[in-house]
Tab-separated table of C-alpha atoms and ligand atoms in Angstrom:
chain	number	residue	atom	x	y	z
A	19	UNK	CA	112.947	102.693	92.619
A	20	UNK	CA	110.297	102.571	89.956
A	21	UNK	CA	107.371	104.561	88.640
A	22	UNK	CA	106.078	101.565	86.632
A	23	UNK	CA	103.041	101.273	88.882
A	24	UNK	CA	101.748	104.642	87.621
A	25	UNK	CA	100.792	103.117	84.240
A	26	UNK	CA	98.606	100.550	85.976
A	27	UNK	CA	96.687	102.905	88.244
A	28	UNK	CA	92.934	102.411	87.982
A	29	UNK	CA	91.301	104.699	90.484
A	30	UNK	CA	92.700	106.909	93.222
A	31	UNK	CA	90.695	106.963	96.451
A	32	UNK	CA	91.535	109.349	99.290
A	33	UNK	CA	90.454	108.862	102.902
A	34	UNK	CA	89.334	112.086	104.537
A	35	UNK	CA	89.798	112.919	108.220
A	36	UNK	CA	91.943	110.009	109.373
A	37	UNK	CA	94.101	111.872	111.924
A	38	UNK	CA	92.540	113.495	115.007
A	39	UNK	CA	94.859	116.511	115.245
A	40	UNK	CA	94.228	117.346	111.579
A	41	UNK	CA	90.443	117.068	112.050
A	42	UNK	CA	90.753	119.596	114.878
A	43	UNK	CA	92.912	122.060	112.937
A	44	UNK	CA	90.213	122.287	110.222
A	45	UNK	CA	87.298	122.260	112.740
A	46	UNK	CA	85.805	119.121	111.187
A	47	UNK	CA	83.894	116.304	112.907
A	48	UNK	CA	85.377	112.854	113.491
A	49	UNK	CA	83.709	110.406	111.077
A	50	UNK	CA	82.079	107.206	112.407
A	51	UNK	CA	82.985	105.303	109.239
A	52	UNK	CA	85.855	106.104	106.895
A	53	UNK	CA	84.790	108.365	104.040
A	54	UNK	CA	86.647	108.993	100.846
A	55	UNK	CA	86.717	110.997	97.639
A	56	UNK	CA	88.266	110.357	94.230
A	57	UNK	CA	91.213	112.183	92.714
A	58	UNK	CA	91.795	111.976	88.936
A	59	UNK	CA	94.886	110.296	87.452
A	60	UNK	CA	95.560	113.466	85.469
A	61	UNK	CA	96.526	115.170	88.764
A	62	UNK	CA	99.591	112.934	89.155
A	63	UNK	CA	102.965	114.681	89.205
A	64	UNK	CA	106.134	112.590	89.296
A	65	UNK	CA	109.427	113.791	90.712
A	66	UNK	CA	111.413	115.816	88.102
A	67	UNK	CA	108.338	116.240	85.924
A	68	UNK	CA	107.872	119.946	86.692
A	69	UNK	CA	106.493	122.270	89.354
A	70	UNK	CA	103.280	122.046	91.360
A	71	UNK	CA	100.953	124.553	89.687
A	72	UNK	CA	98.674	126.802	91.733
A	73	UNK	CA	95.675	128.230	89.852
A	74	UNK	CA	95.024	131.966	90.126
A	75	UNK	CA	93.239	133.099	93.319
A	76	UNK	CA	93.447	129.578	94.772
A	77	UNK	CA	94.579	129.098	98.375
A	78	UNK	CA	96.419	125.781	98.031
A	79	UNK	CA	97.267	123.548	101.000
A	80	UNK	CA	99.722	120.643	101.191
A	81	UNK	CA	98.583	117.354	102.796
A	82	UNK	CA	101.333	114.733	103.097
A	83	UNK	CA	99.988	111.157	103.026
A	84	UNK	CA	100.978	107.521	102.834
A	85	UNK	CA	99.571	105.869	99.708
A	86	UNK	CA	98.831	102.130	99.478
A	87	UNK	CA	99.055	100.491	96.050
A	88	UNK	CA	96.550	97.630	95.808
A	89	UNK	CA	97.899	94.272	94.602
A	90	UNK	CA	94.778	92.074	94.628
A	91	UNK	CA	91.124	92.319	93.699
A	92	UNK	CA	89.158	93.217	96.837
A	93	UNK	CA	85.396	92.885	96.862
A	94	UNK	CA	82.910	92.748	99.749
A	95	UNK	CA	85.423	91.807	102.432
A	96	UNK	CA	83.618	91.587	105.732
A	97	UNK	CA	85.558	93.191	108.602
A	98	UNK	CA	85.606	90.001	110.697
A	99	UNK	CA	87.427	88.119	107.929
A	100	UNK	CA	89.752	90.889	106.776
A	101	UNK	CA	92.331	91.765	109.413
A	102	UNK	CA	95.782	93.427	109.373
A	103	UNK	CA	97.488	90.380	107.861
A	104	UNK	CA	94.996	90.033	104.979
A	105	UNK	CA	95.304	93.784	104.338
A	106	UNK	CA	99.096	93.669	104.106
A	107	UNK	CA	98.833	90.669	101.760
A	108	UNK	CA	96.508	92.675	99.532
A	109	UNK	CA	98.932	95.592	99.195
A	110	UNK	CA	101.560	95.626	96.447
A	111	UNK	CA	103.581	98.422	98.002
A	112	UNK	CA	103.441	102.029	99.125
A	113	UNK	CA	104.194	105.535	97.922
A	114	UNK	CA	104.506	108.950	99.491
A	115	UNK	CA	101.978	111.427	98.108
A	116	UNK	CA	100.848	115.014	98.584
A	117	UNK	CA	97.083	115.515	98.396
A	118	UNK	CA	97.202	119.120	97.196
A	119	UNK	CA	93.936	120.871	98.033
A	120	UNK	CA	92.452	124.164	96.867
A	121	UNK	CA	91.205	125.044	100.348
A	122	UNK	CA	89.080	128.064	99.424
A	123	UNK	CA	87.465	126.161	96.533
A	124	UNK	CA	86.786	123.220	98.883
A	125	UNK	CA	85.361	125.506	101.593
A	126	UNK	CA	82.854	126.957	99.128
A	127	UNK	CA	81.889	123.451	97.914
A	128	UNK	CA	81.386	122.274	101.520
A	129	UNK	CA	79.292	125.325	102.314
A	130	UNK	CA	77.076	124.738	99.276
A	131	UNK	CA	76.900	120.958	99.589
A	132	UNK	CA	78.697	120.524	96.249
A	133	UNK	CA	81.321	117.869	95.363
A	134	UNK	CA	85.029	118.408	96.168
A	135	UNK	CA	86.303	117.260	92.771
A	136	UNK	CA	87.510	120.649	91.549
A	137	UNK	CA	89.356	121.480	94.777
A	138	UNK	CA	91.257	118.181	94.689
A	139	UNK	CA	91.581	117.627	90.969
A	140	UNK	CA	93.704	120.344	89.354
A	141	UNK	CA	96.631	119.163	87.214
A	142	UNK	CA	99.762	118.530	89.370
A	143	UNK	CA	97.667	118.276	92.571
A	144	UNK	CA	98.973	114.759	93.252
A	145	UNK	CA	102.766	114.710	93.560
A	146	UNK	CA	103.701	111.069	94.203
A	147	UNK	CA	106.874	109.051	94.794
A	148	UNK	CA	108.146	105.875	93.108
A	149	UNK	CA	106.918	102.597	94.597
A	150	UNK	CA	108.278	101.914	98.085
A	151	UNK	CA	108.373	98.164	98.591
A	152	UNK	CA	106.839	96.160	101.442
A	153	UNK	CA	110.320	94.874	102.206
A	154	UNK	CA	111.422	98.448	102.965
A	155	UNK	CA	108.188	99.445	104.713
A	156	UNK	CA	107.518	96.290	106.714
A	157	UNK	CA	105.293	98.143	109.208
A	158	UNK	CA	103.086	100.834	107.602
A	159	UNK	CA	102.220	102.193	111.076
A	160	UNK	CA	105.818	102.945	112.000
A	161	UNK	CA	106.433	105.519	109.348
A	162	UNK	CA	107.092	109.200	109.939
A	163	UNK	CA	105.644	111.434	107.223
A	164	UNK	CA	107.634	114.621	106.684
A	165	UNK	CA	106.964	117.756	104.682
A	166	UNK	CA	108.910	121.002	104.520
A	167	UNK	CA	107.966	124.253	102.819
A	168	UNK	CA	111.123	126.286	102.183
A	169	UNK	CA	112.947	125.822	105.505
A	170	UNK	CA	109.883	125.228	107.644
A	171	UNK	CA	109.290	121.624	108.745
A	172	UNK	CA	105.469	121.685	108.824
A	173	UNK	CA	104.340	118.052	108.879
A	174	UNK	CA	106.091	115.302	110.837
A	175	UNK	CA	103.892	112.644	112.396
A	176	UNK	CA	103.781	108.890	112.674
A	177	UNK	CA	101.274	106.848	110.690
A	178	UNK	CA	100.289	105.038	113.890
A	179	UNK	CA	98.045	108.069	114.589
A	180	UNK	CA	95.593	106.942	111.888
A	181	UNK	CA	92.024	106.591	113.211
A	182	UNK	CA	90.986	103.897	110.709
A	183	UNK	CA	93.727	101.341	110.069
A	184	UNK	CA	94.316	99.948	106.594
A	185	UNK	CA	92.299	96.708	107.009
A	186	UNK	CA	89.344	98.719	108.294
A	187	UNK	CA	89.122	101.162	105.393
A	188	UNK	CA	89.904	98.546	102.721
A	189	UNK	CA	87.076	96.388	104.043
A	190	UNK	CA	84.730	99.380	104.135
A	191	UNK	CA	85.688	100.551	100.613
A	192	UNK	CA	85.385	97.008	99.213
A	193	UNK	CA	81.758	96.877	100.334
A	194	UNK	CA	81.068	99.955	98.180
A	195	UNK	CA	83.277	99.498	95.109
A	196	UNK	CA	85.596	96.722	93.972
A	197	UNK	CA	89.269	97.554	94.455
A	198	UNK	CA	91.494	96.296	91.663
A	199	UNK	CA	95.236	95.726	91.384
A	200	UNK	CA	96.848	99.091	90.666
A	201	UNK	CA	94.273	101.178	92.516
A	202	UNK	CA	95.824	103.709	94.894
A	203	UNK	CA	94.503	104.629	98.339
A	204	UNK	CA	95.670	107.809	100.073
A	205	UNK	CA	95.340	107.241	103.802
A	206	UNK	CA	94.788	110.773	105.137
A	207	UNK	CA	97.040	113.556	106.364
A	208	UNK	CA	98.374	114.261	109.848
A	209	UNK	CA	98.290	117.770	111.325
A	210	UNK	CA	100.324	120.678	110.043
A	211	UNK	CA	98.673	121.376	106.693
A	212	UNK	CA	99.328	124.879	105.400
A	213	UNK	CA	99.469	127.251	102.464
A	214	UNK	CA	101.764	126.788	99.475
A	215	UNK	CA	102.408	129.705	97.104
A	216	UNK	CA	104.162	130.155	93.750
A	217	UNK	CA	107.889	130.549	94.444
A	218	UNK	CA	107.881	128.080	97.366
A	219	UNK	CA	109.907	124.880	97.457
A	220	UNK	CA	108.220	121.752	98.857
A	221	UNK	CA	110.300	118.878	100.119
A	222	UNK	CA	108.942	115.621	101.531
A	223	UNK	CA	110.167	112.228	102.637
A	224	UNK	CA	109.276	109.437	105.029
A	225	UNK	CA	111.452	107.822	107.648
A	226	UNK	CA	111.547	104.706	109.813
A	227	UNK	CA	113.023	105.088	113.306
A	228	UNK	CA	114.647	108.356	112.231
A	229	UNK	CA	116.184	106.899	109.073
A	230	UNK	CA	115.017	108.229	105.715
A	231	UNK	CA	113.345	105.681	103.412
A	232	UNK	CA	115.319	105.513	100.146
A	233	UNK	CA	113.350	106.708	97.127
A	234	UNK	CA	110.850	108.643	99.222
A	235	UNK	CA	112.612	112.023	99.108
A	236	UNK	CA	111.004	114.438	96.652
A	237	UNK	CA	111.407	118.142	95.901
A	238	UNK	CA	108.975	120.285	93.944
A	239	UNK	CA	109.050	123.911	92.913
A	240	UNK	CA	105.737	125.728	93.060
A	241	UNK	CA	104.581	128.005	90.224
A	242	UNK	CA	101.433	129.782	89.069
A	243	UNK	CA	99.234	127.761	86.729
A	244	UNK	CA	98.842	129.306	83.297
A	245	UNK	CA	95.566	129.344	81.388
A	246	UNK	CA	92.279	131.114	81.857
A	247	UNK	CA	91.056	129.500	85.078
A	248	UNK	CA	90.655	132.039	87.871
A	249	UNK	CA	88.868	131.166	91.098
A	250	UNK	CA	86.064	133.584	92.002
A	251	UNK	CA	84.402	133.084	95.338
A	252	UNK	CA	80.637	133.421	95.328
B	307	CA	CA1	93.807	114.417	102.227
């Protein structure tokens, strides 16, 4: 299992609202087209690199997601020519990732019509696994995503519940910005998101037909972020 792909990451794009039950739990509307936001590379946290850091006064939520690592340049791919097979060919491999989200910061941004960058972009807000190969994950829609906080198993859903499949959102994204080898796409979170606090232990893994995927299991302590940032709601 290797983290080599991390050095080649260009941009990190995250699909929002790609699982119905999660859209409902946050009272959001189902999008007609996939939408996405960008997370900075500086948010990446590898296994054994340290704890997830929660800034002061931030209500942080975990969102477990399947990440696709792009293997080919993708530009302007019309949906009728870019199907499931072409999409799988274009993917180098996968990773398991947690899209950590400062929910109260995001709620204020949404309310004011401001960007989400701060709420998604704190250091350590993207814990991510080593590369999981296409040989191991031969069907990206038959993967159970699992996340536990302390002893509570909060997220456990199959990726076949995605609203927009991989070929659909890659085609859509490629009409907006060129995707390059090394770019990472987070595919959205299933239901069960919840609060993570300093002192918690987060554990996550993915499984195929009940069997854990080797290299996917990660554990992170959670601690308070040092420094002078304090969130103040306005
Ligand atoms: Ca997300």
